[in-house]
Amino acid sequence: MWSHLIVSPTWFLLLLFLLSSLLQIYYPVIPLLFSLMWIFLVKKYLHFAVYSCLQDKSKWFGELPWEESLRDAHEFGKLVLF
């Protein structure tokens, strides 16, 4: 049942050789790829975090209840009653 999943040692060595040769060929490119991927992910996250907050800035501060605004105006000496 599981015999098709078992890899023979020759296939394993061949796979290891191919991976190591690819790593040797593309080794100078790997840091560049990681840095480009990092820049892309950071830019995408910052775009989401910054611009989504700026779009909803009307919801940053709620309006104070009427009693609280009257009390604050009285404390600051700016309460005007008609």
Short mmCIF file of N, CA and C in Angstrom, two decimals:
data_model
loop_
_atom_site.label_atom_id
_atom_site.label_comp_id
_atom_site.label_asym_id
_atom_site.label_seq_id
_atom_site.Cartn_x
_atom_site.Cartn_y
_atom_site.Cartn_z
N MET A 1 0.81 -1.19 0.00
CA MET A 1 0.00 0.00 0.00
C MET A 1 0.86 1.26 0.00
N TRP A 2 1.86 1.31 0.86
CA TRP A 2 2.72 2.49 0.96
C TRP A 2 4.01 2.34 0.16
N SER A 3 4.11 1.30 -0.62
CA SER A 3 5.36 1.04 -1.32
C SER A 3 5.66 2.09 -2.39
N HIS A 4 4.66 2.73 -2.93
CA HIS A 4 4.90 3.75 -3.96
C HIS A 4 5.45 5.04 -3.35
N LEU A 5 5.33 5.22 -2.04
CA LEU A 5 5.85 6.42 -1.40
C LEU A 5 7.31 6.29 -0.97
N ILE A 6 7.81 5.07 -0.95
CA ILE A 6 9.20 4.85 -0.53
C ILE A 6 10.12 5.20 -1.69
N VAL A 7 11.08 6.05 -1.42
CA VAL A 7 12.01 6.49 -2.45
C VAL A 7 13.29 5.68 -2.32
N SER A 8 13.75 5.15 -3.42
CA SER A 8 14.98 4.36 -3.38
C SER A 8 16.17 5.28 -3.15
N PRO A 9 17.27 4.77 -2.63
CA PRO A 9 18.44 5.61 -2.35
C PRO A 9 19.01 6.29 -3.59
N THR A 10 18.91 5.64 -4.74
CA THR A 10 19.45 6.29 -5.94
C THR A 10 18.62 7.51 -6.32
N TRP A 11 17.31 7.41 -6.22
CA TRP A 11 16.45 8.56 -6.51
C TRP A 11 16.68 9.67 -5.50
N PHE A 12 16.87 9.28 -4.27
CA PHE A 12 17.13 10.27 -3.23
C PHE A 12 18.44 11.01 -3.50
N LEU A 13 19.48 10.27 -3.88
CA LEU A 13 20.77 10.91 -4.19
C LEU A 13 20.66 11.79 -5.43
N LEU A 14 19.92 11.34 -6.42
CA LEU A 14 19.73 12.15 -7.61
C LEU A 14 18.97 13.44 -7.28
N LEU A 15 17.94 13.33 -6.49
CA LEU A 15 17.18 14.50 -6.07
C LEU A 15 18.06 15.45 -5.26
N LEU A 16 18.85 14.90 -4.37
CA LEU A 16 19.76 15.72 -3.57
C LEU A 16 20.78 16.42 -4.45
N PHE A 17 21.30 15.70 -5.45
CA PHE A 17 22.26 16.30 -6.38
C PHE A 17 21.61 17.43 -7.18
N LEU A 18 20.40 17.22 -7.66
CA LEU A 18 19.72 18.26 -8.43
C LEU A 18 19.43 19.49 -7.58
N LEU A 19 18.98 19.27 -6.36
CA LEU A 19 18.72 20.40 -5.48
C LEU A 19 19.98 21.17 -5.14
N SER A 20 21.06 20.44 -4.88
CA SER A 20 22.31 21.14 -4.56
C SER A 20 22.86 21.88 -5.77
N SER A 21 22.72 21.31 -6.96
CA SER A 21 23.20 22.02 -8.15
C SER A 21 22.35 23.26 -8.43
N LEU A 22 21.05 23.15 -8.24
CA LEU A 22 20.20 24.33 -8.41
C LEU A 22 20.53 25.40 -7.38
N LEU A 23 20.83 24.97 -6.18
CA LEU A 23 21.19 25.92 -5.14
C LEU A 23 22.50 26.62 -5.47
N GLN A 24 23.45 25.88 -6.03
CA GLN A 24 24.72 26.50 -6.41
C GLN A 24 24.54 27.47 -7.57
N ILE A 25 23.67 27.14 -8.50
CA ILE A 25 23.46 28.01 -9.65
C ILE A 25 22.72 29.28 -9.23
N TYR A 26 21.67 29.12 -8.44
CA TYR A 26 20.82 30.25 -8.09
C TYR A 26 21.16 30.89 -6.75
N TYR A 27 22.27 30.50 -6.15
CA TYR A 27 22.60 31.04 -4.83
C TYR A 27 22.73 32.56 -4.82
N PRO A 28 23.35 33.21 -5.81
CA PRO A 28 23.42 34.68 -5.77
C PRO A 28 22.06 35.36 -5.91
N VAL A 29 21.10 34.66 -6.49
CA VAL A 29 19.79 35.25 -6.73
C VAL A 29 18.86 35.11 -5.52
N ILE A 30 19.12 34.14 -4.67
CA ILE A 30 18.22 33.85 -3.54
C ILE A 30 18.05 35.05 -2.61
N PRO A 31 19.12 35.73 -2.16
CA PRO A 31 18.89 36.90 -1.30
C PRO A 31 18.09 38.00 -1.98
N LEU A 32 18.30 38.18 -3.27
CA LEU A 32 17.53 39.17 -4.01
C LEU A 32 16.04 38.81 -4.03
N LEU A 33 15.76 37.53 -4.25
CA LEU A 33 14.36 37.10 -4.26
C LEU A 33 13.70 37.29 -2.90
N PHE A 34 14.45 36.96 -1.83
CA PHE A 34 13.89 37.15 -0.50
C PHE A 34 13.67 38.62 -0.19
N SER A 35 14.59 39.47 -0.60
CA SER A 35 14.42 40.90 -0.32
C SER A 35 13.25 41.47 -1.12
N LEU A 36 13.10 41.05 -2.37
CA LEU A 36 11.96 41.52 -3.16
C LEU A 36 10.64 41.04 -2.57
N MET A 37 10.63 39.78 -2.12
CA MET A 37 9.42 39.26 -1.50
C MET A 37 9.11 40.01 -0.21
N TRP A 38 10.14 40.32 0.58
CA TRP A 38 9.96 41.05 1.83
C TRP A 38 9.41 42.45 1.55
N ILE A 39 9.98 43.13 0.55
CA ILE A 39 9.51 44.48 0.21
C ILE A 39 8.05 44.43 -0.25
N PHE A 40 7.71 43.43 -1.05
CA PHE A 40 6.34 43.31 -1.52
C PHE A 40 5.37 43.09 -0.37
N LEU A 41 5.73 42.20 0.57
CA LEU A 41 4.83 41.91 1.69
C LEU A 41 4.70 43.10 2.62
N VAL A 42 5.80 43.79 2.90
CA VAL A 42 5.74 44.95 3.79
C VAL A 42 4.93 46.07 3.15
N LYS A 43 5.16 46.29 1.85
CA LYS A 43 4.41 47.34 1.16
C LYS A 43 2.92 47.04 1.16
N LYS A 44 2.57 45.79 0.93
CA LYS A 44 1.17 45.40 0.93
C LYS A 44 0.56 45.58 2.31
N TYR A 45 1.28 45.19 3.36
CA TYR A 45 0.75 45.33 4.71
C TYR A 45 0.62 46.79 5.09
N LEU A 46 1.63 47.60 4.78
CA LEU A 46 1.57 49.01 5.13
C LEU A 46 0.45 49.72 4.37
N HIS A 47 0.26 49.35 3.13
CA HIS A 47 -0.83 49.94 2.36
C HIS A 47 -2.16 49.63 3.02
N PHE A 48 -2.35 48.39 3.45
CA PHE A 48 -3.60 48.02 4.10
C PHE A 48 -3.75 48.73 5.44
N ALA A 49 -2.68 48.75 6.25
CA ALA A 49 -2.78 49.32 7.60
C ALA A 49 -2.97 50.83 7.56
N VAL A 50 -2.23 51.52 6.70
CA VAL A 50 -2.28 52.97 6.68
C VAL A 50 -3.53 53.48 5.99
N TYR A 51 -3.78 53.02 4.78
CA TYR A 51 -4.87 53.58 4.00
C TYR A 51 -6.24 53.14 4.50
N SER A 52 -6.34 51.95 5.08
CA SER A 52 -7.65 51.57 5.63
C SER A 52 -7.98 52.40 6.85
N CYS A 53 -6.97 52.79 7.64
CA CYS A 53 -7.23 53.67 8.79
C CYS A 53 -7.60 55.07 8.32
N LEU A 54 -6.95 55.57 7.29
CA LEU A 54 -7.23 56.92 6.82
C LEU A 54 -8.61 57.03 6.19
N GLN A 55 -9.08 55.97 5.60
CA GLN A 55 -10.40 56.02 4.98
C GLN A 55 -11.50 56.11 6.04
N ASP A 56 -11.28 55.54 7.20
CA ASP A 56 -12.30 55.52 8.25
C ASP A 56 -12.02 56.52 9.35
N LYS A 57 -11.32 57.61 9.06
CA LYS A 57 -10.97 58.53 10.14
C LYS A 57 -12.17 59.32 10.65
N SER A 58 -13.29 59.28 9.95
CA SER A 58 -14.49 59.92 10.48
C SER A 58 -15.03 59.16 11.69
N LYS A 59 -14.62 57.91 11.84
CA LYS A 59 -15.08 57.10 12.97
C LYS A 59 -14.08 57.08 14.13
N TRP A 60 -13.02 57.88 14.05
CA TRP A 60 -12.00 57.86 15.10
C TRP A 60 -12.56 58.35 16.42
N PHE A 61 -13.27 59.45 16.39
CA PHE A 61 -13.79 60.06 17.62
C PHE A 61 -15.30 60.12 17.55
N GLY A 62 -15.93 59.61 18.57
CA GLY A 62 -17.39 59.68 18.64
C GLY A 62 -17.82 60.99 19.27
N GLU A 63 -19.05 61.35 19.03
CA GLU A 63 -19.58 62.58 19.61
C GLU A 63 -19.88 62.34 21.09
N LEU A 64 -19.55 63.33 21.92
CA LEU A 64 -19.79 63.22 23.36
C LEU A 64 -21.28 63.29 23.65
N PRO A 65 -21.73 62.62 24.70
CA PRO A 65 -23.13 62.78 25.11
C PRO A 65 -23.41 64.23 25.53
N TRP A 66 -24.66 64.62 25.46
CA TRP A 66 -25.05 66.01 25.72
C TRP A 66 -24.68 66.45 27.13
N GLU A 67 -24.91 65.60 28.11
CA GLU A 67 -24.61 65.96 29.50
C GLU A 67 -23.12 66.17 29.70
N GLU A 68 -22.33 65.32 29.07
CA GLU A 68 -20.88 65.42 29.23
C GLU A 68 -20.34 66.69 28.57
N SER A 69 -20.87 67.05 27.42
CA SER A 69 -20.41 68.28 26.77
C SER A 69 -20.85 69.51 27.57
N LEU A 70 -22.03 69.47 28.21
CA LEU A 70 -22.46 70.57 29.08
C LEU A 70 -21.54 70.70 30.29
N ARG A 71 -21.19 69.56 30.89
CA ARG A 71 -20.30 69.57 32.05
C ARG A 71 -18.92 70.10 31.68
N ASP A 72 -18.39 69.68 30.54
CA ASP A 72 -17.08 70.18 30.10
C ASP A 72 -17.11 71.68 29.83
N ALA A 73 -18.18 72.15 29.21
CA ALA A 73 -18.29 73.59 28.94
C ALA A 73 -18.39 74.38 30.24
N HIS A 74 -19.10 73.84 31.23
CA HIS A 74 -19.20 74.52 32.53
C HIS A 74 -17.85 74.56 33.23
N GLU A 75 -17.07 73.46 33.15
CA GLU A 75 -15.75 73.41 33.79
C GLU A 75 -14.78 74.40 33.15
N PHE A 76 -14.88 74.58 31.85
CA PHE A 76 -13.97 75.51 31.16
C PHE A 76 -14.49 76.94 31.17
N GLY A 77 -15.66 77.17 31.72
CA GLY A 77 -16.22 78.51 31.79
C GLY A 77 -16.76 79.02 30.48
N LYS A 78 -17.19 78.12 29.61
CA LYS A 78 -17.69 78.52 28.30
C LYS A 78 -19.15 78.13 28.11
N LEU A 79 -19.83 77.84 29.21
CA LEU A 79 -21.23 77.44 29.12
C LEU A 79 -22.10 78.68 28.98
N VAL A 80 -22.92 78.69 27.95
CA VAL A 80 -23.84 79.79 27.71
C VAL A 80 -25.25 79.22 27.73
N LEU A 81 -26.07 79.69 28.65
CA LEU A 81 -27.45 79.23 28.76
C LEU A 81 -28.38 80.32 28.27
N PHE A 82 -29.35 79.98 27.48
CA PHE A 82 -30.33 80.96 26.99
C PHE A 82 -31.63 80.81 27.73
#
